Coordinates of C-alpha atoms and ligand atoms in Angstrom, one line a residue:
M10 CA -49.7 -48.4 50.2
S11 CA -47.3 -46.0 51.9
A12 CA -47.3 -42.3 51.2
R13 CA -45.8 -41.5 47.8
T14 CA -44.4 -38.4 46.0
L15 CA -45.7 -37.2 42.7
Y16 CA -42.7 -38.8 41.0
D17 CA -43.3 -42.1 42.8
K18 CA -46.9 -42.1 41.5
L19 CA -45.9 -41.3 37.9
W20 CA -43.2 -44.0 38.0
D21 CA -45.4 -46.7 39.5
D22 CA -48.1 -46.0 36.9
H23 CA -45.7 -46.8 34.1
V24 CA -43.5 -49.7 35.3
V25 CA -43.9 -52.7 33.0
A26 CA -41.3 -54.9 34.6
Q27 CA -38.8 -54.7 37.4
R28 CA -35.3 -56.1 36.7
D29 CA -32.9 -57.8 39.1
D30 CA -30.2 -55.2 38.6
G31 CA -32.5 -52.5 40.0
S32 CA -33.6 -51.0 36.7
S33 CA -37.1 -51.1 35.3
L34 CA -38.8 -51.2 32.0
L35 CA -40.9 -48.1 31.8
Y36 CA -43.8 -47.6 29.4
I37 CA -43.6 -44.3 27.4
D38 CA -46.8 -42.5 26.5
R39 CA -45.5 -39.7 24.3
H40 CA -42.4 -39.5 22.1
I41 CA -41.5 -36.1 20.7
V42 CA -39.0 -36.2 17.9
H43 CA -36.9 -33.5 16.2
E44 CA -34.3 -33.5 13.4
V45 CA -31.1 -33.7 15.4
T46 CA -31.3 -36.9 17.4
S47 CA -33.7 -38.9 15.2
P48 CA -32.0 -39.7 11.8
Q49 CA -29.8 -42.5 13.2
A50 CA -32.7 -43.9 15.2
F51 CA -34.9 -44.1 12.1
E52 CA -32.1 -45.6 10.1
G53 CA -31.5 -48.2 12.9
L54 CA -35.2 -49.2 12.7
R55 CA -35.0 -49.5 9.0
L56 CA -31.8 -51.7 9.1
A57 CA -33.5 -54.0 11.6
G58 CA -36.6 -54.2 9.5
R59 CA -38.7 -52.7 12.3
K60 CA -41.5 -50.1 12.3
P61 CA -42.5 -47.8 15.2
W62 CA -44.5 -49.7 17.7
R63 CA -47.1 -46.9 18.1
A64 CA -46.6 -44.3 15.4
D65 CA -49.5 -42.4 16.8
S66 CA -47.6 -41.7 20.1
V67 CA -44.9 -39.8 18.2
I68 CA -45.1 -36.1 17.3
A69 CA -42.3 -34.5 15.3
T70 CA -41.1 -31.0 14.4
P71 CA -37.8 -29.5 13.2
D72 CA -36.4 -26.8 15.5
H73 CA -32.6 -26.7 15.9
N74 CA -31.7 -26.3 12.2
V75 CA -34.5 -24.1 10.9
P76 CA -33.6 -20.6 9.8
T77 CA -35.5 -17.8 11.5
T78 CA -35.6 -15.1 8.9
A79 CA -38.7 -14.8 6.8
K80 CA -36.6 -14.6 3.6
E81 CA -34.9 -18.0 4.2
R82 CA -38.2 -19.6 5.3
A83 CA -40.2 -18.4 2.3
S84 CA -39.4 -21.5 0.2
G85 CA -39.6 -24.0 3.1
V86 CA -37.0 -26.7 3.5
E87 CA -35.6 -26.1 0.0
G88 CA -34.8 -22.5 1.0
I89 CA -32.5 -23.5 3.9
E90 CA -29.1 -22.2 2.8
D91 CA -26.9 -24.4 5.1
P92 CA -26.6 -27.8 3.4
I93 CA -26.2 -29.8 6.6
S94 CA -29.3 -28.1 8.2
K95 CA -31.2 -28.7 5.0
I96 CA -30.4 -32.4 5.0
Q97 CA -31.3 -32.8 8.6
V98 CA -34.7 -31.1 8.2
K99 CA -35.4 -33.0 5.0
T100 CA -34.5 -36.3 6.5
L101 CA -37.0 -35.8 9.3
D102 CA -39.7 -35.0 6.8
D103 CA -38.9 -38.1 4.8
N104 CA -38.8 -40.4 7.8
C105 CA -42.1 -39.0 9.2
D106 CA -43.8 -39.2 5.7
E107 CA -42.7 -42.8 5.3
L108 CA -43.7 -44.0 8.7
G109 CA -47.0 -42.0 9.0
I110 CA -45.8 -39.9 12.0
V111 CA -47.5 -36.6 12.6
E112 CA -45.0 -33.8 11.9
F113 CA -45.3 -30.1 12.0
K114 CA -43.1 -29.3 9.1
I115 CA -41.0 -26.1 8.7
N116 CA -43.8 -23.8 7.5
D117 CA -46.7 -25.6 9.2
P118 CA -48.3 -23.0 11.5
R119 CA -47.8 -25.4 14.4
Q120 CA -44.0 -25.8 13.9
G121 CA -41.8 -24.7 16.7
I122 CA -39.4 -25.8 19.4
V123 CA -40.3 -29.3 20.6
H124 CA -40.6 -28.3 24.2
V125 CA -42.9 -25.4 23.3
V126 CA -45.0 -27.4 20.8
G127 CA -45.6 -30.4 23.1
P128 CA -47.5 -28.6 25.8
E129 CA -49.2 -26.0 23.7
T130 CA -50.8 -28.6 21.3
G131 CA -51.8 -30.9 24.3
G132 CA -49.5 -33.5 22.9
C133 CA -48.0 -33.6 26.3
L134 CA -50.5 -34.1 29.1
P135 CA -50.5 -34.6 32.9
G136 CA -49.7 -38.1 34.1
M137 CA -47.8 -39.0 30.9
T138 CA -44.4 -40.4 30.5
I139 CA -42.8 -38.3 27.8
V140 CA -39.4 -38.6 26.2
C141 CA -37.5 -36.8 23.4
G142 CA -33.9 -36.9 22.3
D143 CA -33.1 -33.6 24.0
S144 CA -32.3 -32.9 27.6
H145 CA -34.7 -30.1 28.0
T146 CA -37.6 -32.5 27.7
S147 CA -37.8 -31.9 31.5
T148 CA -39.9 -28.9 30.5
N149 CA -43.1 -31.0 30.2
G150 CA -42.9 -32.0 33.9
A151 CA -44.6 -28.7 34.6
L152 CA -47.8 -30.4 33.6
G153 CA -47.5 -33.1 36.3
A154 CA -45.8 -35.5 33.9
L155 CA -42.6 -37.6 34.1
S156 CA -40.7 -36.2 31.2
F157 CA -37.0 -36.6 30.4
G158 CA -34.4 -36.5 27.6
I159 CA -33.0 -39.6 26.1
G160 CA -30.0 -40.5 23.8
T161 CA -30.2 -41.4 20.2
S162 CA -30.0 -45.2 20.8
E163 CA -32.9 -44.8 23.3
V164 CA -34.9 -42.9 20.7
E165 CA -34.6 -46.0 18.4
H166 CA -35.5 -48.3 21.4
V167 CA -38.6 -46.2 22.3
L168 CA -39.7 -46.1 18.6
A169 CA -39.4 -49.9 18.4
T170 CA -40.8 -50.9 21.7
Q171 CA -42.6 -48.0 23.4
C172 CA -40.5 -48.7 26.5
I173 CA -37.3 -47.6 28.0
I174 CA -34.9 -49.2 30.6
A175 CA -34.5 -46.7 33.4
K176 CA -33.4 -46.6 37.0
K177 CA -35.5 -44.8 39.5
M178 CA -34.1 -41.6 40.7
K179 CA -34.3 -40.2 44.3
N180 CA -36.9 -37.6 45.3
M181 CA -36.0 -34.0 45.9
L182 CA -38.4 -31.2 46.9
V183 CA -37.4 -27.6 46.1
K184 CA -39.9 -25.6 48.1
V185 CA -40.1 -21.8 47.4
D186 CA -42.5 -20.0 49.7
G187 CA -43.4 -16.4 50.1
T188 CA -44.3 -13.9 47.3
L189 CA -42.2 -12.9 44.4
G190 CA -41.4 -9.2 44.2
E191 CA -42.4 -7.1 41.2
G192 CA -40.2 -7.8 38.2
V193 CA -39.1 -11.1 39.5
T194 CA -40.1 -14.0 37.2
A195 CA -40.0 -17.7 36.9
K196 CA -36.6 -17.5 35.2
D197 CA -35.2 -15.5 38.1
V198 CA -36.6 -18.2 40.5
V199 CA -35.0 -21.1 38.7
L200 CA -31.7 -19.2 38.2
A201 CA -31.7 -18.4 41.9
I202 CA -32.3 -22.1 42.7
I203 CA -29.4 -23.2 40.5
G204 CA -27.2 -20.5 42.1
E205 CA -28.1 -22.0 45.5
I206 CA -27.9 -25.8 44.9
G207 CA -25.3 -25.7 42.0
T208 CA -25.4 -27.5 38.6
A209 CA -24.8 -30.8 40.4
G210 CA -27.3 -30.2 43.2
G211 CA -30.1 -32.2 41.5
T212 CA -27.9 -35.1 40.1
G213 CA -29.6 -38.4 40.7
Y214 CA -32.9 -36.8 41.7
A215 CA -36.2 -36.0 40.2
I216 CA -37.1 -32.6 41.5
E217 CA -40.6 -31.6 42.5
F218 CA -41.0 -27.8 42.6
G219 CA -43.4 -27.0 45.4
G220 CA -44.5 -24.2 47.7
E221 CA -46.5 -21.0 47.5
V222 CA -44.4 -19.5 44.6
F223 CA -45.1 -22.4 42.2
R224 CA -48.7 -22.8 43.3
A225 CA -49.2 -19.1 42.3
M226 CA -47.1 -19.4 39.1
S227 CA -48.7 -19.6 35.6
M228 CA -48.2 -22.8 33.6
E229 CA -45.8 -20.9 31.3
G230 CA -43.7 -20.0 34.3
R231 CA -43.7 -23.6 35.5
L232 CA -42.6 -24.7 32.1
T233 CA -39.7 -22.3 32.3
V234 CA -38.7 -23.7 35.7
C235 CA -38.9 -27.3 34.8
N236 CA -37.0 -26.6 31.5
M237 CA -34.0 -25.7 33.7
A238 CA -34.3 -28.6 36.1
I239 CA -31.7 -30.2 33.9
E240 CA -29.3 -27.3 34.5
A241 CA -29.5 -28.1 38.2
G242 CA -28.4 -31.6 37.4
A243 CA -31.8 -33.3 37.6
R244 CA -33.0 -35.4 34.6
A245 CA -36.6 -34.5 35.5
G246 CA -38.5 -31.7 37.2
M247 CA -42.2 -31.5 37.9
V248 CA -45.0 -29.6 39.5
A249 CA -48.2 -31.1 41.0
V250 CA -51.4 -30.8 39.0
D251 CA -53.8 -28.1 40.1
D252 CA -56.5 -25.9 38.6
I253 CA -53.9 -24.0 36.7
T254 CA -52.7 -27.2 35.0
I255 CA -56.3 -28.3 34.1
E256 CA -57.2 -24.9 32.8
Y257 CA -54.0 -24.8 30.6
V258 CA -54.7 -28.2 29.1
N259 CA -58.4 -27.7 28.5
G260 CA -59.3 -27.3 24.8
R261 CA -55.8 -28.0 23.4
S262 CA -56.0 -30.0 20.2
F263 CA -54.6 -33.3 21.4
A264 CA -56.2 -33.1 24.9
P265 CA -59.1 -35.6 25.6
K266 CA -62.6 -34.4 24.9
G267 CA -66.1 -35.0 26.2
E268 CA -66.5 -37.9 28.6
Q269 CA -62.7 -38.8 28.2
W270 CA -61.9 -35.3 29.4
H271 CA -63.8 -35.7 32.7
K272 CA -62.3 -39.1 33.3
A273 CA -58.8 -37.7 32.6
V274 CA -59.3 -34.8 35.0
D275 CA -60.5 -37.1 37.8
N276 CA -57.2 -39.0 37.4
W277 CA -55.0 -36.0 36.9
R278 CA -56.2 -34.4 40.2
K279 CA -54.5 -37.3 42.1
L280 CA -51.1 -36.3 40.6
Q281 CA -49.8 -34.6 43.8
S282 CA -47.4 -35.8 46.5
D283 CA -49.1 -37.3 49.5
A284 CA -49.0 -34.9 52.5
D285 CA -46.7 -37.3 54.4
A286 CA -44.6 -38.4 51.4
V287 CA -40.9 -38.6 52.2
F288 CA -38.3 -36.8 50.1
D289 CA -34.6 -37.8 50.1
R290 CA -33.7 -34.1 50.0
I291 CA -35.6 -30.9 50.7
V292 CA -34.3 -27.4 49.7
E293 CA -36.2 -24.4 51.0
I294 CA -35.9 -20.9 49.6
D295 CA -37.6 -17.7 50.5
G296 CA -39.2 -16.4 47.3
S297 CA -39.5 -12.9 48.6
S298 CA -35.7 -12.6 48.8
I299 CA -35.2 -13.4 45.1
K300 CA -34.1 -10.5 42.8
P301 CA -33.8 -10.4 39.0
Q302 CA -30.8 -12.6 38.1
V303 CA -28.0 -12.4 35.6
S304 CA -25.4 -15.2 35.0
W305 CA -21.9 -13.8 34.8
G306 CA -19.9 -17.0 34.1
T307 CA -19.8 -20.1 32.0
S308 CA -22.2 -22.3 34.0
P309 CA -25.8 -21.6 35.0
E310 CA -24.7 -21.7 38.7
M311 CA -22.5 -18.7 38.1
V312 CA -25.4 -16.3 38.6
L313 CA -25.9 -13.2 40.7
P314 CA -28.7 -10.8 41.5
I315 CA -28.7 -7.7 39.3
D316 CA -27.2 -5.6 42.1
G317 CA -24.3 -8.0 42.6
F318 CA -20.6 -7.9 41.7
V319 CA -18.6 -10.4 39.8
P320 CA -16.7 -12.6 42.3
D321 CA -13.0 -12.3 43.1
P322 CA -11.2 -15.7 42.9
N323 CA -8.6 -14.4 45.4
T324 CA -11.3 -14.4 48.1
E325 CA -12.5 -17.9 47.4
K326 CA -10.9 -20.4 49.8
D327 CA -11.8 -23.5 47.8
Q328 CA -8.9 -23.6 45.2
V329 CA -10.9 -25.7 42.7
K330 CA -13.7 -23.1 42.8
A331 CA -11.2 -20.2 42.6
G332 CA -9.7 -21.8 39.4
G333 CA -13.2 -22.1 37.9
I334 CA -13.9 -18.5 38.6
R335 CA -10.6 -17.4 37.1
R336 CA -11.3 -19.4 33.9
A337 CA -14.8 -18.1 33.6
L338 CA -13.6 -14.4 34.1
D339 CA -11.0 -14.9 31.5
Y340 CA -13.5 -16.4 29.0
M341 CA -16.2 -13.9 29.7
G342 CA -13.7 -10.9 29.6
L343 CA -14.8 -9.7 33.0
A344 CA -12.9 -8.3 36.0
A345 CA -13.3 -9.4 39.6
G346 CA -15.5 -7.0 41.5
Q347 CA -17.1 -5.6 38.4
A348 CA -20.7 -4.5 38.9
I349 CA -23.2 -6.7 36.9
T350 CA -24.8 -3.4 35.7
D351 CA -21.5 -2.4 34.2
I352 CA -21.5 -5.3 31.7
K353 CA -22.3 -4.0 28.2
V354 CA -24.2 -6.2 25.8
D355 CA -23.5 -6.6 22.1
R356 CA -26.5 -8.7 21.2
V357 CA -29.9 -9.7 22.8
F358 CA -31.7 -13.0 22.2
I359 CA -35.2 -13.4 23.4
G360 CA -36.3 -16.9 22.7
S361 CA -35.5 -20.6 23.3
C362 CA -37.5 -23.4 24.9
T363 CA -37.0 -21.7 28.3
N364 CA -38.5 -18.3 27.4
S365 CA -40.3 -18.0 24.1
R366 CA -43.9 -18.5 25.1
I367 CA -46.6 -15.8 24.8
E368 CA -46.1 -14.5 28.4
D369 CA -42.4 -14.1 27.7
I370 CA -43.0 -12.2 24.5
R371 CA -45.5 -10.0 26.3
A372 CA -43.1 -9.3 29.2
A373 CA -40.4 -8.2 26.8
A374 CA -42.8 -6.1 24.7
Q375 CA -44.0 -4.3 27.8
I376 CA -40.4 -3.2 28.5
V377 CA -39.4 -2.0 25.0
K378 CA -42.7 -0.3 24.2
G379 CA -42.1 3.3 23.2
R380 CA -38.4 2.9 23.6
K381 CA -35.4 2.3 21.2
K382 CA -32.6 -0.3 21.2
A383 CA -29.3 1.2 22.5
A384 CA -26.9 2.1 19.8
N385 CA -24.2 -0.2 21.1
V386 CA -26.5 -3.3 20.8
K387 CA -25.7 -4.6 17.3
E388 CA -28.7 -6.9 17.1
A389 CA -31.7 -7.8 19.3
I390 CA -33.8 -10.6 18.1
V391 CA -37.2 -11.9 19.4
V392 CA -37.9 -15.5 18.3
P393 CA -41.3 -16.9 19.2
G394 CA -41.1 -20.6 20.3
S395 CA -43.7 -21.8 17.8
G396 CA -46.0 -20.7 15.0
A397 CA -48.9 -20.5 17.5
V398 CA -46.9 -18.1 19.8
K399 CA -46.0 -16.0 16.7
K400 CA -49.6 -15.8 15.6
Q401 CA -50.9 -14.9 19.0
A402 CA -48.2 -12.2 19.5
E403 CA -49.0 -10.7 16.1
E404 CA -52.7 -10.7 16.9
E405 CA -51.8 -8.7 20.0
G406 CA -49.6 -6.4 17.9
L407 CA -46.5 -7.2 19.9
H408 CA -44.4 -7.6 16.8
K409 CA -45.0 -4.0 15.9
I410 CA -43.8 -2.9 19.4
F411 CA -40.5 -4.8 18.8
I412 CA -40.0 -3.5 15.3
A413 CA -40.7 0.1 16.4
A414 CA -38.0 -0.3 19.1
D415 CA -35.5 -1.6 16.5
L416 CA -35.7 -5.2 17.6
E417 CA -36.1 -8.0 15.0
W418 CA -39.2 -10.2 14.9
R419 CA -38.3 -13.7 13.7
E420 CA -39.8 -17.0 12.7
P421 CA -40.0 -19.8 15.3
G422 CA -37.1 -22.1 16.1
C423 CA -34.2 -22.6 18.5
S424 CA -32.3 -19.8 16.9
M425 CA -29.5 -18.2 18.8
C426 CA -29.8 -20.6 21.8
L427 CA -27.1 -22.7 20.2
A428 CA -24.8 -22.3 17.3
M429 CA -26.5 -24.7 15.0
N430 CA -28.2 -22.3 12.5
A431 CA -27.5 -18.9 11.1
D432 CA -28.1 -17.0 14.4
K433 CA -24.8 -16.9 16.2
L434 CA -22.7 -14.7 18.4
G435 CA -19.3 -13.3 17.2
D436 CA -16.1 -14.0 19.0
G437 CA -16.0 -12.0 22.3
E438 CA -19.6 -10.7 22.0
H439 CA -21.7 -10.5 25.2
C440 CA -25.3 -11.6 24.8
A441 CA -28.3 -11.1 27.1
S442 CA -30.0 -14.4 26.4
T443 CA -33.2 -15.9 27.7
S444 CA -31.9 -19.4 26.9
N445 CA -30.8 -21.9 29.5
R446 CA -27.1 -22.6 28.8
N447 CA -24.1 -20.3 29.0
F448 CA -21.3 -22.8 28.4
E449 CA -18.2 -21.7 26.4
G450 CA -19.1 -21.4 22.7
R451 CA -22.8 -22.3 23.3
Q452 CA -24.0 -19.4 21.1
G453 CA -21.1 -19.3 18.8
Y454 CA -17.3 -19.6 19.0
G455 CA -16.0 -17.2 21.7
G456 CA -19.5 -15.9 22.4
R457 CA -20.3 -14.8 26.0
T458 CA -23.8 -15.7 27.2
H459 CA -25.5 -14.1 30.1
L460 CA -28.7 -15.8 31.2
V461 CA -31.6 -13.6 32.1
S462 CA -35.4 -13.3 32.0
P463 CA -37.2 -11.9 29.0
A464 CA -37.9 -8.6 30.8
M465 CA -34.2 -8.3 31.8
A466 CA -33.1 -9.1 28.3
A467 CA -35.4 -6.4 26.9
A468 CA -34.2 -3.9 29.4
A469 CA -30.6 -4.7 28.5
A470 CA -31.5 -4.1 24.8
I471 CA -32.8 -0.6 25.7
A472 CA -30.0 0.3 28.1
G473 CA -27.1 -1.3 26.3
H474 CA -26.0 -2.9 29.5
F475 CA -27.6 -5.0 32.3
V476 CA -30.0 -3.0 34.3
D477 CA -32.5 -3.7 37.1
V478 CA -35.8 -4.1 35.3
R479 CA -37.6 -3.0 38.4
E480 CA -36.3 0.5 37.7
F481 CA -37.9 0.6 34.3
Ligands
LIG530 S1 -34.1 -23.9 22.4 FE1 -32.1 -24.4 22.9 S2 -32.2 -25.7 24.7 FE2 -34.2 -25.6 23.8 S3 -34.4 -27.4 22.4 FE3 -33.6 -25.7 21.2 S4 -31.4 -25.8 21.3 FE4 -32.2 -27.1 22.9

């Protein structure tokens, strides 16, 4: 067999049938379900008189619609004030109860954002094909898995058949060598990659992240990077399996045990691209040149290093790009040439499936420790990605550090990542956000999102404007 990439291997291992039109039937090992994209899928199954093909392959948890204040969470699903959110969460509960699907319900200590819960429970493992009705399912590729988001009709199809019809993507390698500077994190790396290749740079590709920087990166950092592969246009991102992967997975509740564990590890260690594998596109970036990043516009590719200046559309020769810059400046209320460090922030959001794991919470706590939130920052919330992250952070006393600095410590969920629950931006407000999307209105009507790392968000909360975390 000729040399293969990691993606080729994962694909080949799961093809059930090849079709004449170039598509394939792919077997799915793990299906993660949440309340937003599953109700119609379950209803479709019911109407067709079907049951899930393998209910034990499905793990469910509500995340988008769950409130994040302790008060509203106290009485579980019944305490959700927003009627639509309440119906969505309740519907997921009812469907999972009826069909015998494992669900981490609203006040289960394992509840959280699907893309945080999957890896941390060992529900998502190396070598698996993993789907969820949410585009950021790419996150799990960090484990050396083929993981991608699917639509509602596909959720029903996978529930019914355990398979999906898919066309193979092309192979892209994003290679970042060198050593990251102090204060430069996985989030800065992935924002810098998107700044370089653009939000369409990965369209049609599965991206493998390789090179010295990813080999040295923690699993949590890799999860952050793969989470944002979708923002670079790629449906899937992945990192080869190594000791860091195996150590991360070992002991997690759904991970194999005993003899099964040893067999699994032997197989997982083969999940790397062959040395002479051919990629359709290779992008190389010098990791040592990456600085802490801040997005200034309304697309993740509109990103600059912290010492940068907002672009001037009049100096952009490409008129389409110039128009995009003008529109973004107008929406964001920024002036051409303005220093990034001059942008004041009204709110700070530390959370989301990109940056709500324990390392993210620790990084933010380290910055705010012994300091106070700036007076102009109306609200700064820290939202752990899961009950497990919350518990760990509280055991380490991190919540007390945030509270002492006038930041709020919340219950797990998607929270202010998107305007689908009570946590929202006001019209015109600027937010330092550790989430992954800065589109118009993403965090609330008229809200202005700036994507940053947890440390940079924490530093902005203290300074009241964007500031180079390396100076803290
Ligand atoms: S945290 Fe944001 S991006 Fe992630 S699953 Fe929730 S809404 Fe989607």
